Amino acid sequence: MERYKFAPAYELPSWPFVAPPELGSDSVARHPIVIVGAGPAGLTLACDLARRGVRALLLDEDDTVGVRGASSRGICYAQKSLEIFARLGIYERVAEKGITWSFGRTFSDQQEVYNFNLKTDSVSAQPPFINLQQFYIEWFLVERIIELGLTDLRWKNRVVDVTPLADGVRIEVETPAGRYTIEADHLIDATGANSPIRTRLGIDAHPSRSTDRWCISDVRFKKPLPTERWTWVDAPFNEGRAVWQHLMGDGVWRIDYQMPEDCDTAHISRPEVAGARLREQLGPGVEFEFVWIGPYGYRDHLLDNFRHGRILFIGDSAHVVSPFGARGGNSGIQDAANLGWKLALVAQGLAGDALLDTYDAERRPAAIENLRVTSRSARFLAPRTPAEHTLRRAVVALASRHAFARALVNTGRMSVANDYPAAPHLPEGGRSVQNLPLRHLDGTPTTLMELLADGTLCLGLWFAPTRAQAEAAADVAASLPLRLVAVGGDSGLPALQPDEALARHLGNPTPGSLCLVRPDAYRATLLDKPTPASISAAVHAALAHR
């Protein structure tokens, strides 16, 4: 019997427990913003707030990142998330450590039936995807939070009880040195799929579980393969079941094997069983070593509302989707970016409480769309009825010759920045604006995210305004969280060079028009003939001022 090697386990960083000042105090301290959970969503939110100059308290029951013993977990980080990381100041580390890719292929047996290149429609400074083990993302975020210096990051602080109040939340916390109680103006639950806060409050997440079973193999091997995402609908080396294959950081390949529904999860994860699968895939003579092996099954849930008074839910505490297309972790990161600027403006007294309602109005429809897409992919890879099996065989057979079938066999439907529905605060709906490379008039390079990085301001991209228009709007801009930037023209405003890619991306605005971009890089509205009054009204609408 072949013997299989294991690479040394990852050594994750840890941070010391520091006794909180509230321990032993008779008074109950009040904090404006308390975040519970130092996963990707909670850390992104804390870092986002700190980048905006807003203090927060972050509580986590552990003292490290990732999950002890596990390797990859989430690995695919989409362009919108990478753009957020660029604004937060960790993108360069992610890009250096991770694997950049844009091309994917789908196979049926040995035949390629579909491929895609996500770079085709991209104008961003960031690539469509970077693959990197989740714990690295968390690690980089923690170090950036510490560098920014505005977040009270408390390790080994476990929330054991929460009580909603009329004007906040009371929180009981357990530590190695004892218990203490604090209050918060706003509590953000980022504790994940098994949220104890959600359970404590009795909030129904409407969970469901799939009978589909998979086994992850994180492995290093010596066989030259392209840096692409490969998917097999019915892999000949996995008894006709699906397989996903990705390269990620440290030269580790993440390979997901679909298993029989009634499999023994302990058995399929044994090194000799996983090794036999891998040997069947790689062929004889290919050296490999395991980094980690683990089984998993899909589940999903969705809260009826992501806001419950002064408590807001982000990431997996609010919604869980199947991992197809990397729509889970990326959605949590984008939840945090949506909520961060809104919390910042409310905390700074620049917006009212109604702005926080728009978080649910935007991110819950995004979660519904992600559930719809991932459920469709799951049904294609694991048909439940003879009719579904027949449909899949027909689609696969047609895919090599017909474009409509190739779209149907696209089992990944990779994560993209969700559009937001029209609403009073967003009358035209919202669409993400990519992080385009731009240039100031003097030729200095910049990007959209750099223009949005300082403070918490809406950005008014004004196409060739006149000096008179700019002067008339100066007082309005000064009284609002708004930065006006000209694109061409001679207005006296800070200006960018005219850029065809930017104009096309924003819908080819006519000279004189103004595109209002929110602090999260979503387009709020396009004003064809902006006036001081219409600019003021557009910003007030975006801030949900009533």
Coordinates of C-alpha atoms in Angstrom, one line a residue:
M1 CA 0.0 0.0 0.0
E2 CA 1.3 3.4 -0.9
R3 CA 2.3 5.6 2.0
Y4 CA 1.2 9.3 1.9
K5 CA 3.1 12.2 3.3
F6 CA 1.7 15.1 5.3
A7 CA 3.4 18.6 5.2
P8 CA 4.1 20.2 8.5
A9 CA 1.0 21.9 10.0
Y10 CA 0.6 25.7 9.6
E11 CA 1.8 27.7 12.6
L12 CA -0.8 30.4 13.0
P13 CA -0.1 33.6 15.0
S14 CA -1.7 34.2 18.3
W15 CA -2.2 37.4 20.3
P16 CA -2.2 37.7 24.1
F17 CA -5.2 38.1 26.3
V18 CA -5.2 41.4 28.1
A19 CA -7.5 41.9 31.0
P20 CA -10.2 44.5 30.0
P21 CA -10.5 47.6 32.1
E22 CA -14.1 46.8 32.9
L23 CA -13.2 43.8 35.0
G24 CA -13.9 44.5 38.6
S25 CA -15.6 47.8 37.9
D26 CA -19.0 48.6 39.4
S27 CA -20.0 50.9 36.5
V28 CA -21.0 49.6 33.1
A29 CA -19.0 51.2 30.3
R30 CA -20.7 52.3 27.1
H31 CA -19.1 51.7 23.7
P32 CA -20.5 53.2 20.5
I33 CA -19.8 50.2 18.3
V34 CA -19.1 46.6 19.4
I35 CA -18.3 43.9 16.9
V36 CA -18.4 40.3 17.9
G37 CA -16.4 37.8 15.9
A38 CA -12.9 38.2 14.3
G39 CA -13.6 36.3 11.0
P40 CA -13.3 37.9 7.6
A41 CA -16.6 39.9 8.0
G42 CA -15.9 41.2 11.5
L43 CA -12.3 42.1 10.8
T44 CA -13.1 43.8 7.6
L45 CA -15.7 45.9 9.4
A46 CA -13.3 46.8 12.2
C47 CA -10.6 47.7 9.7
D48 CA -13.0 49.7 7.6
L49 CA -14.2 51.8 10.6
A50 CA -10.6 52.4 11.7
R51 CA -9.6 53.5 8.2
R52 CA -12.5 56.0 8.5
G53 CA -11.2 57.2 11.9
V54 CA -13.9 55.5 13.9
R55 CA -13.2 53.6 17.0
A56 CA -14.7 50.2 17.7
L57 CA -14.5 47.3 20.2
L58 CA -13.9 43.9 18.6
L59 CA -14.5 40.8 20.8
D60 CA -13.4 37.3 19.8
E61 CA -13.5 34.1 21.9
D62 CA -10.2 32.8 20.4
D63 CA -6.7 34.2 20.2
T64 CA -5.7 33.4 16.7
V65 CA -7.0 33.4 13.1
G66 CA -8.5 30.6 10.9
V67 CA -9.6 27.3 12.4
R68 CA -7.1 25.2 14.3
G69 CA -6.2 22.1 12.2
A70 CA -7.9 23.3 9.0
S71 CA -6.0 24.7 6.1
S72 CA -7.9 26.4 3.3
R73 CA -11.6 27.0 4.2
G74 CA -12.4 30.1 2.0
I75 CA -9.9 30.6 -0.7
C76 CA -11.3 32.6 -3.7
Y77 CA -11.4 36.4 -3.2
A78 CA -13.4 38.3 -5.9
Q79 CA -12.5 41.6 -7.4
K80 CA -14.9 43.7 -5.3
S81 CA -13.4 42.2 -2.1
L82 CA -9.9 42.9 -3.5
E83 CA -10.9 46.5 -4.2
I84 CA -12.1 46.8 -0.6
F85 CA -8.7 45.4 0.6
A86 CA -7.0 48.0 -1.6
R87 CA -8.8 50.8 0.2
L88 CA -8.1 49.2 3.6
G89 CA -4.4 48.8 2.8
I90 CA -3.8 45.0 2.7
Y91 CA -4.3 44.3 -1.0
E92 CA -0.5 44.3 -1.9
R93 CA 0.1 41.6 0.8
V94 CA -2.8 39.6 -0.5
A95 CA -1.6 39.9 -4.1
E96 CA 2.0 39.0 -3.2
K97 CA 1.0 35.9 -1.2
G98 CA -1.9 34.7 -3.3
I99 CA -2.5 33.3 -6.8
T100 CA -4.0 35.6 -9.4
W101 CA -6.3 34.0 -12.0
S102 CA -9.1 34.9 -14.4
F103 CA -9.6 31.8 -16.6
G104 CA -11.7 28.8 -15.9
R105 CA -12.6 25.5 -17.7
T106 CA -15.4 23.0 -17.2
F107 CA -15.0 19.4 -18.3
S108 CA -17.4 16.5 -18.8
D109 CA -15.4 13.3 -18.5
Q110 CA -12.3 14.2 -20.6
Q111 CA -14.0 16.8 -22.8
E112 CA -13.9 20.6 -22.2
V113 CA -17.5 21.9 -22.5
Y114 CA -17.2 25.4 -21.3
N115 CA -14.6 28.1 -20.5
F116 CA -14.6 31.7 -19.4
N117 CA -12.2 34.6 -19.0
L118 CA -13.3 37.0 -16.2
K119 CA -10.8 39.6 -17.3
T120 CA -12.7 40.3 -20.5
D121 CA -15.1 42.9 -18.9
S122 CA -12.7 44.1 -16.2
V123 CA -11.4 47.7 -16.0
S124 CA -10.3 47.5 -12.4
A125 CA -6.8 47.9 -11.0
Q126 CA -7.5 44.6 -9.2
P127 CA -7.7 41.2 -11.0
P128 CA -11.0 39.2 -11.2
F129 CA -9.8 36.7 -8.5
I130 CA -7.0 35.9 -6.1
N131 CA -6.8 32.6 -4.4
L132 CA -5.4 32.6 -0.8
Q133 CA -6.1 30.6 2.3
Q134 CA -8.6 32.4 4.5
F135 CA -6.4 32.6 7.6
Y136 CA -3.9 34.7 5.7
I137 CA -6.7 37.3 4.9
E138 CA -7.6 37.4 8.6
W139 CA -4.0 37.6 9.6
F140 CA -3.3 40.6 7.3
L141 CA -6.5 42.3 8.5
V142 CA -5.5 41.9 12.2
E143 CA -2.1 43.4 11.6
R144 CA -3.6 46.3 9.7
I145 CA -6.1 46.9 12.4
I146 CA -3.3 47.0 15.0
E147 CA -1.3 49.3 12.7
L148 CA -4.3 51.8 12.4
G149 CA -4.5 51.8 16.2
L150 CA -8.2 52.8 16.7
T151 CA -9.7 49.3 17.5
D152 CA -9.8 47.8 20.9
L153 CA -9.2 44.2 19.9
R154 CA -9.9 41.8 22.7
W155 CA -8.9 38.1 22.4
K156 CA -10.3 35.4 24.6
N157 CA -13.4 37.5 25.2
R158 CA -16.5 35.4 24.7
V159 CA -20.0 36.9 24.6
V160 CA -22.3 34.8 26.8
D161 CA -25.4 37.0 26.9
V162 CA -26.9 40.0 25.0
T163 CA -29.9 42.0 26.1
P164 CA -31.5 44.5 23.7
L165 CA -32.2 47.9 25.2
A166 CA -34.3 50.8 24.0
D167 CA -31.2 52.8 23.1
G168 CA -28.5 50.1 22.7
V169 CA -27.5 46.6 23.8
R170 CA -26.2 45.1 27.1
I171 CA -23.4 42.5 26.6
E172 CA -22.0 40.1 29.1
V173 CA -18.5 38.8 28.3
E174 CA -16.6 35.9 29.8
T175 CA -12.8 36.0 29.9
P176 CA -10.0 33.9 31.5
A177 CA -9.9 36.6 34.2
G178 CA -13.6 36.7 34.9
R179 CA -16.8 38.2 33.6
Y180 CA -17.8 41.8 32.8
T181 CA -20.7 43.7 31.4
I182 CA -20.7 46.5 28.8
E183 CA -23.2 48.4 26.8
A184 CA -23.1 49.4 23.1
D185 CA -24.9 51.9 20.9
H186 CA -24.7 49.3 18.2
L187 CA -23.8 45.6 18.3
I188 CA -22.6 43.9 15.1
D189 CA -22.9 40.1 15.1
A190 CA -20.1 38.6 12.9
T191 CA -19.9 35.3 14.8
G192 CA -20.6 33.1 11.8
A193 CA -23.1 30.4 10.8
N194 CA -23.6 29.1 14.4
S195 CA -24.1 32.5 15.9
P196 CA -24.7 32.2 19.6
I197 CA -26.1 35.7 19.6
R198 CA -28.8 34.8 17.1
T199 CA -29.6 31.7 19.1
R200 CA -29.8 33.7 22.3
L201 CA -32.2 36.1 20.8
G202 CA -34.3 33.3 19.3
I203 CA -34.0 34.6 15.7
D204 CA -35.0 32.1 13.1
A205 CA -32.4 31.7 10.4
H206 CA -34.6 29.2 8.3
P207 CA -31.7 26.7 7.9
S208 CA -31.6 23.8 5.5
R209 CA -29.0 21.2 4.8
S210 CA -28.1 19.4 1.6
T211 CA -27.5 15.7 1.4
D212 CA -24.6 16.4 -1.0
R213 CA -21.2 15.5 0.5
W214 CA -17.7 16.6 -0.4
C215 CA -14.2 16.1 0.7
I216 CA -11.4 18.7 0.5
S217 CA -7.8 17.7 -0.2
D218 CA -5.3 20.5 0.2
V219 CA -2.2 19.1 -1.4
R220 CA 1.2 19.9 -2.9
F221 CA 2.4 18.0 -6.0
K222 CA 5.0 18.1 -8.7
K223 CA 3.0 18.3 -11.9
P224 CA 3.0 21.4 -14.1
L225 CA -0.6 22.6 -14.4
P226 CA -1.9 26.1 -15.6
T227 CA -3.1 28.6 -13.0
E228 CA -6.7 28.1 -13.9
R229 CA -9.9 27.0 -12.1
W230 CA -10.9 23.6 -13.4
T231 CA -14.2 21.9 -12.8
W232 CA -15.3 18.5 -13.8
V233 CA -19.1 17.8 -13.9
D234 CA -18.5 14.1 -13.9
A235 CA -14.8 13.3 -13.4
P236 CA -13.7 9.9 -14.7
F237 CA -11.2 9.8 -11.8
N238 CA -14.0 10.3 -9.2
E239 CA -16.5 7.7 -10.2
G240 CA -18.4 10.1 -12.4
R241 CA -18.9 12.7 -9.7
A242 CA -17.9 16.4 -9.6
V243 CA -14.4 17.8 -8.8
W244 CA -13.1 21.4 -8.3
Q245 CA -9.5 22.2 -8.6
H246 CA -7.7 25.5 -7.6
L247 CA -4.2 26.6 -6.9
M248 CA -3.7 28.8 -3.8
G249 CA -0.9 30.3 -1.7
D250 CA 2.3 28.4 -0.8
G251 CA 2.0 26.1 -3.9
V252 CA -1.0 24.3 -2.3
W253 CA -3.8 22.9 -4.6
R254 CA -7.3 22.8 -3.2
I255 CA -9.2 19.9 -4.7
D256 CA -12.8 19.3 -3.8
Y257 CA -14.2 15.8 -4.5
Q258 CA -18.0 15.2 -4.6
M259 CA -18.8 12.1 -2.6
P260 CA -21.8 9.7 -2.4
E261 CA -24.7 11.1 -0.3
D262 CA -24.5 8.2 2.2
C263 CA -20.8 8.2 2.6
D264 CA -18.9 7.7 5.9
T265 CA -17.3 11.1 6.3
A266 CA -14.5 9.7 8.5
H267 CA -13.7 7.0 5.9
I268 CA -13.5 9.4 2.9
S269 CA -11.1 11.6 4.9
R270 CA -8.6 8.9 5.7
P271 CA -5.2 9.6 4.1
E272 CA -5.2 6.2 2.2
V273 CA -8.7 6.8 0.8
A274 CA -8.0 10.5 -0.2
G275 CA -4.6 9.4 -1.5
A276 CA -6.1 6.8 -3.8
R277 CA -8.5 9.4 -5.2
L278 CA -5.6 11.8 -5.8
R279 CA -3.4 9.1 -7.4
E280 CA -6.3 8.2 -9.8
Q281 CA -6.4 11.9 -10.8
L282 CA -2.7 12.7 -11.0
G283 CA -1.5 9.4 -12.4
P284 CA 1.4 7.2 -11.4
G285 CA 4.8 8.6 -10.5
V286 CA 3.6 12.1 -9.4
E287 CA 4.9 13.0 -6.0
F288 CA 2.5 14.7 -3.6
E289 CA 2.0 15.5 0.0
F290 CA -1.1 16.3 1.9
V291 CA -1.5 19.6 3.8
W292 CA -5.0 18.9 5.1
I293 CA -8.0 16.7 4.4
G294 CA -11.6 17.4 5.5
P295 CA -15.2 16.5 4.7
Y296 CA -18.0 19.0 4.5
G297 CA -21.7 19.2 3.5
Y298 CA -23.6 22.2 2.2
R299 CA -26.2 24.1 4.2
D300 CA -27.8 27.5 3.8
H301 CA -29.8 30.0 5.9
L302 CA -31.2 33.5 5.6
L303 CA -32.5 35.8 8.2
D304 CA -35.8 37.6 7.6
N305 CA -34.1 40.9 8.5
F306 CA -30.4 41.7 8.9
R307 CA -31.2 44.5 11.5
H308 CA -32.9 43.9 14.8
G309 CA -33.0 47.3 16.5
R310 CA -29.5 48.1 17.6
I311 CA -28.2 44.7 16.6
L312 CA -27.0 44.1 13.0
F313 CA -26.0 40.8 11.5
I314 CA -23.2 40.4 8.9
G315 CA -21.6 37.6 7.0
D316 CA -22.5 34.0 7.9
S317 CA -24.5 35.1 11.0
A318 CA -27.0 36.7 8.5
H319 CA -26.8 34.3 5.6
V320 CA -25.1 31.1 4.5
V321 CA -24.9 29.9 0.9
S322 CA -23.3 26.9 -0.7
P323 CA -19.6 27.6 -1.7
F324 CA -20.2 27.5 -5.5
G325 CA -18.7 30.5 -7.1
A326 CA -17.1 31.9 -3.9
R327 CA -20.2 33.7 -2.9
G328 CA -20.0 33.1 0.8
G329 CA -16.9 34.8 2.3
N330 CA -16.9 37.5 -0.4
S331 CA -20.5 38.4 0.5
G332 CA -19.6 38.7 4.1
I333 CA -16.7 41.0 3.3
Q334 CA -19.0 43.1 1.1
D335 CA -21.6 43.2 3.9
A336 CA -18.9 44.8 6.1
A337 CA -18.0 47.4 3.4
N338 CA -21.7 48.3 2.9
L339 CA -22.3 48.7 6.6
G340 CA -18.9 50.3 7.5
W341 CA -19.5 53.8 5.9
K342 CA -23.0 53.9 7.2
L343 CA -22.0 53.2 10.8
A344 CA -19.2 55.7 10.5
L345 CA -21.5 58.5 9.4
V346 CA -24.1 57.7 12.1
A347 CA -21.3 57.5 14.8
Q348 CA -20.0 60.9 13.6
G349 CA -23.4 62.5 13.7
L350 CA -23.4 63.1 9.9
A351 CA -26.3 60.8 9.2
G352 CA -29.4 59.6 11.0
D353 CA -30.4 56.1 12.2
A354 CA -32.4 55.5 9.0
L355 CA -29.2 55.0 7.0
L356 CA -28.6 51.8 8.9
D357 CA -32.0 50.4 7.6
T358 CA -30.5 50.6 4.1
Y359 CA -28.0 48.0 5.0
D360 CA -30.7 45.4 5.2
A361 CA -32.5 46.9 2.1
E362 CA -29.4 46.3 0.0
R363 CA -27.5 43.3 1.4
R364 CA -30.5 41.0 2.0
P365 CA -31.5 41.1 -1.7
A366 CA -27.8 40.4 -2.5
A367 CA -28.0 37.3 -0.2
I368 CA -31.2 36.1 -1.9
E369 CA -29.5 36.4 -5.3
N370 CA -26.5 34.5 -4.1
L371 CA -28.7 31.8 -2.7
R372 CA -30.5 31.5 -6.0
V373 CA -27.3 31.2 -8.0
T374 CA -25.6 28.7 -5.7
S375 CA -28.8 26.6 -5.4
R376 CA -28.9 26.3 -9.2
S377 CA -25.3 25.2 -9.3
A378 CA -25.9 22.6 -6.6
R379 CA -28.8 21.1 -8.4
F380 CA -26.8 20.9 -11.6
L381 CA -23.9 19.1 -9.9
A382 CA -26.1 16.8 -7.7
P383 CA -29.4 16.1 -9.7
R384 CA -32.1 14.9 -7.4
T385 CA -34.5 13.3 -9.8
P386 CA -34.3 11.2 -13.0
A387 CA -35.6 14.3 -15.0
E388 CA -32.8 16.5 -13.6
H389 CA -30.2 13.8 -14.6
T390 CA -31.7 13.7 -18.1
L391 CA -31.5 17.5 -18.4
R392 CA -27.9 17.6 -17.2
R393 CA -26.8 14.9 -19.8
A394 CA -28.6 16.9 -22.5
V395 CA -27.0 20.2 -21.5
V396 CA -23.5 18.7 -21.3
A397 CA -24.0 17.0 -24.7
L398 CA -25.0 20.3 -26.3
A399 CA -22.5 22.5 -24.6
S400 CA -19.6 21.9 -27.0
R401 CA -21.7 23.1 -30.0
H402 CA -24.2 25.7 -28.6
A403 CA -23.6 28.9 -26.6
F404 CA -26.9 28.6 -24.7
A405 CA -25.9 25.2 -23.3
R406 CA -22.5 26.4 -22.4
A407 CA -24.1 29.1 -20.2
L408 CA -26.2 26.4 -18.5
V409 CA -23.2 24.3 -17.8
N410 CA -21.3 27.1 -16.1
T411 CA -21.4 25.5 -12.7
G412 CA -19.3 28.2 -11.0
R413 CA -21.1 31.5 -11.8
M414 CA -18.4 33.2 -10.0
S415 CA -19.0 35.9 -7.4
V416 CA -19.6 39.4 -8.7
A417 CA -20.5 42.6 -6.9
N418 CA -24.3 42.5 -6.4
D419 CA -26.5 45.2 -7.9
Y420 CA -28.9 46.9 -5.4
P421 CA -32.6 47.4 -6.0
A422 CA -34.2 50.8 -6.5
A423 CA -35.4 52.4 -3.2
P424 CA -36.1 55.9 -1.9
H425 CA -32.4 56.3 -0.9
L426 CA -31.3 54.7 -4.2
P427 CA -33.8 55.8 -6.8
E428 CA -32.0 54.3 -9.8
G429 CA -30.8 51.2 -8.0
G430 CA -27.1 50.7 -7.3
R431 CA -24.2 49.3 -9.3
S432 CA -20.7 48.8 -8.2
V433 CA -18.1 51.0 -9.8
Q434 CA -14.8 49.2 -10.5
N435 CA -11.5 50.5 -9.1
L436 CA -10.4 52.1 -12.4
P437 CA -6.8 53.3 -12.7
L438 CA -7.0 57.1 -13.3
R439 CA -4.7 60.1 -13.5
H440 CA -4.7 63.5 -12.0
L441 CA -4.3 66.4 -14.4
D442 CA -0.6 66.6 -13.6
G443 CA -0.2 62.9 -14.6
T444 CA 0.0 61.5 -11.1
P445 CA -1.6 58.1 -11.1
T446 CA -4.5 57.3 -8.8
T447 CA -7.5 55.0 -8.5
L448 CA -11.2 55.3 -7.6
M449 CA -10.4 53.6 -4.2
E450 CA -7.7 56.1 -3.5
L451 CA -10.1 58.9 -4.1
L452 CA -12.5 57.3 -1.6
A453 CA -9.9 56.3 0.9
D454 CA -9.7 59.4 3.1
G455 CA -12.6 60.1 5.4
T456 CA -16.1 59.0 4.7
L457 CA -17.3 61.1 1.7
C458 CA -19.5 60.6 -1.3
L459 CA -17.5 61.3 -4.5
G460 CA -19.1 63.6 -7.2
L461 CA -17.4 62.8 -10.5
W462 CA -18.3 65.9 -12.6
F463 CA -17.6 65.6 -16.3
A464 CA -16.2 68.8 -17.7
P465 CA -18.1 71.3 -15.4
T466 CA -17.7 75.0 -16.0
R467 CA -16.0 77.2 -13.5
A468 CA -19.4 78.9 -12.8
Q469 CA -21.0 75.5 -12.0
A470 CA -18.2 74.5 -9.7
E471 CA -18.3 77.8 -7.8
A472 CA -22.1 77.6 -7.4
A473 CA -21.8 74.1 -5.9
A474 CA -18.9 74.9 -3.5
D475 CA -21.0 75.8 -0.5
V476 CA -23.2 72.7 -0.9
A477 CA -20.2 70.4 -1.1
A478 CA -18.6 72.0 2.0
S479 CA -21.8 71.4 4.0
L480 CA -22.1 67.7 3.1
P481 CA -19.9 64.6 3.3
L482 CA -19.1 65.1 -0.4
R483 CA -16.0 65.6 -2.5
L484 CA -16.3 67.1 -5.9
V485 CA -13.8 66.0 -8.5
A486 CA -13.8 67.2 -12.1
V487 CA -13.1 64.9 -15.0
G488 CA -11.6 67.2 -17.6
G489 CA -12.7 70.8 -18.1
D490 CA -11.4 74.0 -16.4
S491 CA -13.5 74.4 -13.3
G492 CA -10.9 75.0 -10.7
L493 CA -12.0 71.8 -8.9
P494 CA -9.5 69.0 -8.2
A495 CA -9.4 67.3 -11.5
L496 CA -8.7 64.0 -13.3
Q497 CA -7.6 63.6 -16.9
P498 CA -10.5 62.6 -19.2
D499 CA -10.7 58.8 -19.4
E500 CA -12.7 56.8 -21.9
A501 CA -12.8 53.7 -19.8
L502 CA -14.2 55.6 -16.9
A503 CA -16.8 57.3 -19.1
R504 CA -17.9 53.9 -20.7
H505 CA -18.0 52.3 -17.3
L506 CA -20.3 55.0 -15.9
G507 CA -22.6 54.9 -19.0
N508 CA -21.0 57.6 -21.2
P509 CA -22.2 60.6 -19.2
T510 CA -22.6 63.8 -21.3
P511 CA -20.4 66.9 -20.6
G512 CA -21.6 68.7 -17.6
S513 CA -23.3 65.6 -15.9
L514 CA -22.3 64.4 -12.4
C515 CA -22.0 60.8 -11.2
L516 CA -22.5 60.5 -7.5
V517 CA -20.5 57.5 -6.1
R518 CA -21.0 56.4 -2.5
P519 CA -18.2 55.7 0.0
D520 CA -18.5 52.0 -0.8
A521 CA -17.9 52.6 -4.5
Y522 CA -21.5 52.1 -5.6
R523 CA -23.1 54.6 -8.0
A524 CA -25.9 56.4 -6.2
T525 CA -27.2 58.5 -9.2
L526 CA -26.3 60.3 -12.4
L527 CA -27.4 63.9 -12.6
D528 CA -27.6 65.1 -16.2
K529 CA -27.9 68.8 -15.3
P530 CA -26.6 69.2 -11.8
T531 CA -27.4 72.2 -9.8
P532 CA -26.6 73.0 -6.1
A533 CA -30.1 72.0 -5.2
S534 CA -30.1 68.7 -7.1
I535 CA -26.6 67.8 -5.8
S536 CA -27.7 68.4 -2.3
A537 CA -30.9 66.4 -2.8
A538 CA -29.0 63.5 -4.3
V539 CA -26.5 63.3 -1.3
H540 CA -29.3 63.6 1.2
A541 CA -31.2 60.8 -0.5
A542 CA -28.0 58.6 -0.5
L543 CA -27.7 59.2 3.2
A544 CA -31.4 58.3 3.8
H545 CA -32.2 61.7 5.2
R546 CA -35.9 62.0 5.8

